[in-house]
Protein backbone atom coordinates (compact mmCIF):
# COMPACT_ATOMS: atom_id res chain seq x y z
CA UNK A 1 0.00 0.00 0.00
CA UNK A 2 1.38 3.38 -1.05
CA UNK A 3 1.91 6.00 1.57
CA UNK A 4 -0.02 9.16 1.26
CA UNK A 5 2.26 12.08 0.58
CA UNK A 6 1.84 15.18 2.71
CA UNK A 7 1.12 18.32 0.80
CA UNK A 8 3.61 21.08 1.43
CA UNK A 9 2.25 23.78 3.69
CA UNK A 10 2.55 27.45 3.11
CA UNK A 11 6.27 27.80 2.65
CA UNK A 12 8.39 30.88 2.36
CA UNK A 13 7.56 34.42 3.28
CA UNK A 14 5.10 35.00 0.46
CA UNK A 15 2.14 33.63 2.40
CA UNK A 16 3.16 34.95 5.79
CA UNK A 17 0.65 37.11 7.59
CA UNK A 18 2.05 40.45 8.55
CA UNK A 19 1.88 42.07 11.95
CA UNK A 20 0.25 45.53 12.10
CA UNK A 21 3.69 47.13 12.36
CA UNK A 22 4.91 45.26 9.28
CA UNK A 23 1.76 46.24 7.39
CA UNK A 24 2.38 49.90 8.25
CA UNK A 25 6.01 49.64 7.11
CA UNK A 26 4.99 47.96 3.86
CA UNK A 27 2.30 50.57 3.27
CA UNK A 28 4.70 53.47 3.84
CA UNK A 29 7.25 51.85 1.50
CA UNK A 30 4.53 51.50 -1.13
CA UNK A 31 3.52 55.17 -0.71
CA UNK A 32 7.18 56.21 -1.09
CA UNK A 33 7.55 54.12 -4.26
CA UNK A 34 4.37 55.59 -5.72
CA UNK A 35 5.55 59.12 -4.95
CA UNK A 36 8.75 58.34 -6.87
CA UNK A 37 6.67 57.17 -9.82
CA UNK A 38 4.74 60.46 -9.74
CA UNK A 39 8.06 62.29 -9.57
CA UNK A 40 9.19 60.55 -12.75
CA UNK A 41 5.85 61.00 -14.52
CA UNK A 42 5.37 64.73 -13.80
CA UNK A 43 7.46 67.80 -14.64
CA UNK A 44 7.71 68.87 -10.99
CA UNK A 45 11.14 70.38 -11.45
CA UNK A 46 9.54 73.34 -13.24
CA UNK A 47 7.87 74.59 -10.05
CA UNK A 48 10.67 73.61 -7.66
CA UNK A 49 12.66 76.48 -6.12
CA UNK A 50 15.78 74.31 -5.75
CA UNK A 51 18.54 74.93 -8.29
CA UNK A 52 19.68 71.26 -8.63
CA UNK A 53 16.16 70.22 -9.65
CA UNK A 54 16.01 72.86 -12.38
CA UNK A 55 19.55 72.12 -13.53
CA UNK A 56 18.99 68.35 -13.86
CA UNK A 57 15.38 68.78 -15.04
CA UNK A 58 14.07 66.31 -12.48
CA UNK A 59 13.29 66.31 -8.77
CA UNK A 60 16.56 65.75 -6.92
CA UNK A 61 15.41 66.16 -3.35
CA UNK A 62 12.48 65.19 -1.16
CA UNK A 63 9.50 64.28 -3.35
CA UNK A 64 6.65 65.07 -0.98
CA UNK A 65 7.08 68.90 -0.85
CA UNK A 66 7.44 69.05 -4.63
CA UNK A 67 4.23 67.08 -5.07
CA UNK A 68 2.38 69.23 -2.54
CA UNK A 69 3.55 72.39 -4.27
CA UNK A 70 3.18 71.28 -7.89
CA UNK A 71 0.10 69.06 -7.93
CA UNK A 72 -2.52 71.85 -7.60
CA UNK A 73 -0.80 73.85 -10.36
CA UNK A 74 -1.11 71.06 -12.94
CA UNK A 75 -4.11 70.90 -15.29
CA UNK A 76 -6.54 68.02 -14.82
CA UNK A 77 -5.50 66.39 -18.09
CA UNK A 78 -1.86 66.21 -16.95
CA UNK A 79 -2.93 64.82 -13.57
CA UNK A 80 -5.01 62.11 -15.25
CA UNK A 81 -2.16 61.22 -17.61
CA UNK A 82 0.22 60.94 -14.66
CA UNK A 83 -2.25 58.70 -12.80
CA UNK A 84 -2.45 56.35 -15.78
CA UNK A 85 1.33 56.40 -16.15
CA UNK A 86 1.79 55.45 -12.49
CA UNK A 87 -0.65 52.56 -12.85
CA UNK A 88 1.54 51.22 -15.66
CA UNK A 89 4.71 51.61 -13.60
CA UNK A 90 5.96 55.02 -14.60
CA UNK A 91 8.09 55.82 -17.65
CA UNK A 92 10.27 52.76 -16.98
CA UNK A 93 7.28 50.38 -16.51
CA UNK A 94 8.46 49.16 -13.12
CA UNK A 95 6.43 46.29 -11.67
CA UNK A 96 5.09 46.78 -8.14
CA UNK A 97 7.40 45.40 -5.45
CA UNK A 98 4.57 44.11 -3.27
CA UNK A 99 0.89 43.38 -3.56
CA UNK A 100 0.22 46.36 -1.30
CA UNK A 101 1.92 48.66 -3.80
CA UNK A 102 -0.07 47.08 -6.63
CA UNK A 103 -3.30 47.81 -4.77
CA UNK A 104 -2.32 51.37 -3.83
CA UNK A 105 -1.36 52.28 -7.39
CA UNK A 106 -5.04 51.95 -8.28
CA UNK A 107 -6.21 54.52 -5.72
CA UNK A 108 -6.75 58.15 -6.76
CA UNK A 109 -3.61 60.27 -6.70
CA UNK A 110 -4.99 62.62 -4.03
CA UNK A 111 -3.94 60.00 -1.45
CA UNK A 112 -0.25 60.32 -2.32
CA UNK A 113 0.30 63.96 -3.03
CA UNK A 114 -0.75 65.42 0.33
PDB file of C-alpha atoms in Angstrom:
ATOM      1  CA  UNK A   1       0.000   0.000   0.000  1.00  0.00           C
ATOM      2  CA  UNK A   2       1.381   3.378  -1.047  1.00  0.00           C
ATOM      3  CA  UNK A   3       1.913   6.001   1.568  1.00  0.00           C
ATOM      4  CA  UNK A   4      -0.017   9.163   1.259  1.00  0.00           C
ATOM      5  CA  UNK A   5       2.256  12.082   0.579  1.00  0.00           C
ATOM      6  CA  UNK A   6       1.844  15.182   2.713  1.00  0.00           C
ATOM      7  CA  UNK A   7       1.122  18.323   0.796  1.00  0.00           C
ATOM      8  CA  UNK A   8       3.611  21.077   1.434  1.00  0.00           C
ATOM      9  CA  UNK A   9       2.245  23.778   3.693  1.00  0.00           C
ATOM     10  CA  UNK A  10       2.549  27.454   3.110  1.00  0.00           C
ATOM     11  CA  UNK A  11       6.272  27.795   2.654  1.00  0.00           C
ATOM     12  CA  UNK A  12       8.386  30.875   2.358  1.00  0.00           C
ATOM     13  CA  UNK A  13       7.561  34.416   3.279  1.00  0.00           C
ATOM     14  CA  UNK A  14       5.098  34.999   0.459  1.00  0.00           C
ATOM     15  CA  UNK A  15       2.137  33.633   2.403  1.00  0.00           C
ATOM     16  CA  UNK A  16       3.155  34.952   5.795  1.00  0.00           C
ATOM     17  CA  UNK A  17       0.646  37.108   7.590  1.00  0.00           C
ATOM     18  CA  UNK A  18       2.046  40.454   8.553  1.00  0.00           C
ATOM     19  CA  UNK A  19       1.879  42.069  11.949  1.00  0.00           C
ATOM     20  CA  UNK A  20       0.245  45.525  12.099  1.00  0.00           C
ATOM     21  CA  UNK A  21       3.691  47.130  12.364  1.00  0.00           C
ATOM     22  CA  UNK A  22       4.915  45.263   9.282  1.00  0.00           C
ATOM     23  CA  UNK A  23       1.763  46.239   7.387  1.00  0.00           C
ATOM     24  CA  UNK A  24       2.381  49.899   8.252  1.00  0.00           C
ATOM     25  CA  UNK A  25       6.007  49.639   7.105  1.00  0.00           C
ATOM     26  CA  UNK A  26       4.986  47.962   3.857  1.00  0.00           C
ATOM     27  CA  UNK A  27       2.297  50.574   3.269  1.00  0.00           C
ATOM     28  CA  UNK A  28       4.705  53.470   3.845  1.00  0.00           C
ATOM     29  CA  UNK A  29       7.251  51.850   1.504  1.00  0.00           C
ATOM     30  CA  UNK A  30       4.526  51.504  -1.129  1.00  0.00           C
ATOM     31  CA  UNK A  31       3.524  55.166  -0.709  1.00  0.00           C
ATOM     32  CA  UNK A  32       7.179  56.205  -1.087  1.00  0.00           C
ATOM     33  CA  UNK A  33       7.553  54.117  -4.263  1.00  0.00           C
ATOM     34  CA  UNK A  34       4.369  55.589  -5.718  1.00  0.00           C
ATOM     35  CA  UNK A  35       5.548  59.125  -4.952  1.00  0.00           C
ATOM     36  CA  UNK A  36       8.751  58.344  -6.866  1.00  0.00           C
ATOM     37  CA  UNK A  37       6.670  57.171  -9.821  1.00  0.00           C
ATOM     38  CA  UNK A  38       4.744  60.456  -9.738  1.00  0.00           C
ATOM     39  CA  UNK A  39       8.061  62.293  -9.566  1.00  0.00           C
ATOM     40  CA  UNK A  40       9.191  60.551 -12.750  1.00  0.00           C
ATOM     41  CA  UNK A  41       5.850  60.995 -14.520  1.00  0.00           C
ATOM     42  CA  UNK A  42       5.368  64.726 -13.798  1.00  0.00           C
ATOM     43  CA  UNK A  43       7.457  67.805 -14.639  1.00  0.00           C
ATOM     44  CA  UNK A  44       7.710  68.866 -10.989  1.00  0.00           C
ATOM     45  CA  UNK A  45      11.142  70.375 -11.455  1.00  0.00           C
ATOM     46  CA  UNK A  46       9.536  73.335 -13.243  1.00  0.00           C
ATOM     47  CA  UNK A  47       7.872  74.590 -10.049  1.00  0.00           C
ATOM     48  CA  UNK A  48      10.673  73.614  -7.658  1.00  0.00           C
ATOM     49  CA  UNK A  49      12.664  76.475  -6.117  1.00  0.00           C
ATOM     50  CA  UNK A  50      15.779  74.306  -5.751  1.00  0.00           C
ATOM     51  CA  UNK A  51      18.544  74.930  -8.288  1.00  0.00           C
ATOM     52  CA  UNK A  52      19.679  71.264  -8.627  1.00  0.00           C
ATOM     53  CA  UNK A  53      16.155  70.223  -9.651  1.00  0.00           C
ATOM     54  CA  UNK A  54      16.014  72.858 -12.376  1.00  0.00           C
ATOM     55  CA  UNK A  55      19.552  72.116 -13.529  1.00  0.00           C
ATOM     56  CA  UNK A  56      18.988  68.350 -13.865  1.00  0.00           C
ATOM     57  CA  UNK A  57      15.381  68.779 -15.038  1.00  0.00           C
ATOM     58  CA  UNK A  58      14.071  66.309 -12.480  1.00  0.00           C
ATOM     59  CA  UNK A  59      13.290  66.313  -8.774  1.00  0.00           C
ATOM     60  CA  UNK A  60      16.558  65.745  -6.922  1.00  0.00           C
ATOM     61  CA  UNK A  61      15.405  66.161  -3.347  1.00  0.00           C
ATOM     62  CA  UNK A  62      12.485  65.187  -1.164  1.00  0.00           C
ATOM     63  CA  UNK A  63       9.499  64.281  -3.348  1.00  0.00           C
ATOM     64  CA  UNK A  64       6.646  65.074  -0.978  1.00  0.00           C
ATOM     65  CA  UNK A  65       7.083  68.896  -0.850  1.00  0.00           C
ATOM     66  CA  UNK A  66       7.440  69.050  -4.629  1.00  0.00           C
ATOM     67  CA  UNK A  67       4.227  67.076  -5.075  1.00  0.00           C
ATOM     68  CA  UNK A  68       2.383  69.227  -2.542  1.00  0.00           C
ATOM     69  CA  UNK A  69       3.548  72.391  -4.273  1.00  0.00           C
ATOM     70  CA  UNK A  70       3.182  71.278  -7.887  1.00  0.00           C
ATOM     71  CA  UNK A  71       0.096  69.060  -7.929  1.00  0.00           C
ATOM     72  CA  UNK A  72      -2.516  71.854  -7.598  1.00  0.00           C
ATOM     73  CA  UNK A  73      -0.803  73.846 -10.361  1.00  0.00           C
ATOM     74  CA  UNK A  74      -1.111  71.056 -12.942  1.00  0.00           C
ATOM     75  CA  UNK A  75      -4.113  70.904 -15.286  1.00  0.00           C
ATOM     76  CA  UNK A  76      -6.542  68.019 -14.819  1.00  0.00           C
ATOM     77  CA  UNK A  77      -5.499  66.393 -18.086  1.00  0.00           C
ATOM     78  CA  UNK A  78      -1.857  66.211 -16.955  1.00  0.00           C
ATOM     79  CA  UNK A  79      -2.926  64.822 -13.569  1.00  0.00           C
ATOM     80  CA  UNK A  80      -5.007  62.113 -15.250  1.00  0.00           C
ATOM     81  CA  UNK A  81      -2.165  61.218 -17.613  1.00  0.00           C
ATOM     82  CA  UNK A  82       0.224  60.936 -14.655  1.00  0.00           C
ATOM     83  CA  UNK A  83      -2.247  58.698 -12.801  1.00  0.00           C
ATOM     84  CA  UNK A  84      -2.452  56.351 -15.784  1.00  0.00           C
ATOM     85  CA  UNK A  85       1.326  56.403 -16.153  1.00  0.00           C
ATOM     86  CA  UNK A  86       1.788  55.451 -12.491  1.00  0.00           C
ATOM     87  CA  UNK A  87      -0.648  52.563 -12.849  1.00  0.00           C
ATOM     88  CA  UNK A  88       1.541  51.224 -15.660  1.00  0.00           C
ATOM     89  CA  UNK A  89       4.712  51.607 -13.598  1.00  0.00           C
ATOM     90  CA  UNK A  90       5.962  55.019 -14.603  1.00  0.00           C
ATOM     91  CA  UNK A  91       8.088  55.822 -17.646  1.00  0.00           C
ATOM     92  CA  UNK A  92      10.267  52.757 -16.978  1.00  0.00           C
ATOM     93  CA  UNK A  93       7.284  50.379 -16.511  1.00  0.00           C
ATOM     94  CA  UNK A  94       8.456  49.158 -13.121  1.00  0.00           C
ATOM     95  CA  UNK A  95       6.428  46.294 -11.673  1.00  0.00           C
ATOM     96  CA  UNK A  96       5.093  46.782  -8.141  1.00  0.00           C
ATOM     97  CA  UNK A  97       7.397  45.400  -5.449  1.00  0.00           C
ATOM     98  CA  UNK A  98       4.568  44.110  -3.269  1.00  0.00           C
ATOM     99  CA  UNK A  99       0.890  43.380  -3.561  1.00  0.00           C
ATOM    100  CA  UNK A 100       0.220  46.357  -1.302  1.00  0.00           C
ATOM    101  CA  UNK A 101       1.920  48.655  -3.798  1.00  0.00           C
ATOM    102  CA  UNK A 102      -0.068  47.076  -6.627  1.00  0.00           C
ATOM    103  CA  UNK A 103      -3.299  47.809  -4.770  1.00  0.00           C
ATOM    104  CA  UNK A 104      -2.324  51.370  -3.833  1.00  0.00           C
ATOM    105  CA  UNK A 105      -1.362  52.282  -7.393  1.00  0.00           C
ATOM    106  CA  UNK A 106      -5.040  51.945  -8.284  1.00  0.00           C
ATOM    107  CA  UNK A 107      -6.208  54.522  -5.719  1.00  0.00           C
ATOM    108  CA  UNK A 108      -6.746  58.147  -6.763  1.00  0.00           C
ATOM    109  CA  UNK A 109      -3.609  60.271  -6.700  1.00  0.00           C
ATOM    110  CA  UNK A 110      -4.993  62.616  -4.031  1.00  0.00           C
ATOM    111  CA  UNK A 111      -3.944  59.998  -1.452  1.00  0.00           C
ATOM    112  CA  UNK A 112      -0.248  60.324  -2.317  1.00  0.00           C
ATOM    113  CA  UNK A 113       0.304  63.961  -3.032  1.00  0.00           C
ATOM    114  CA  UNK A 114      -0.753  65.418   0.326  1.00  0.00           C
TER     115      UNK A 114
END
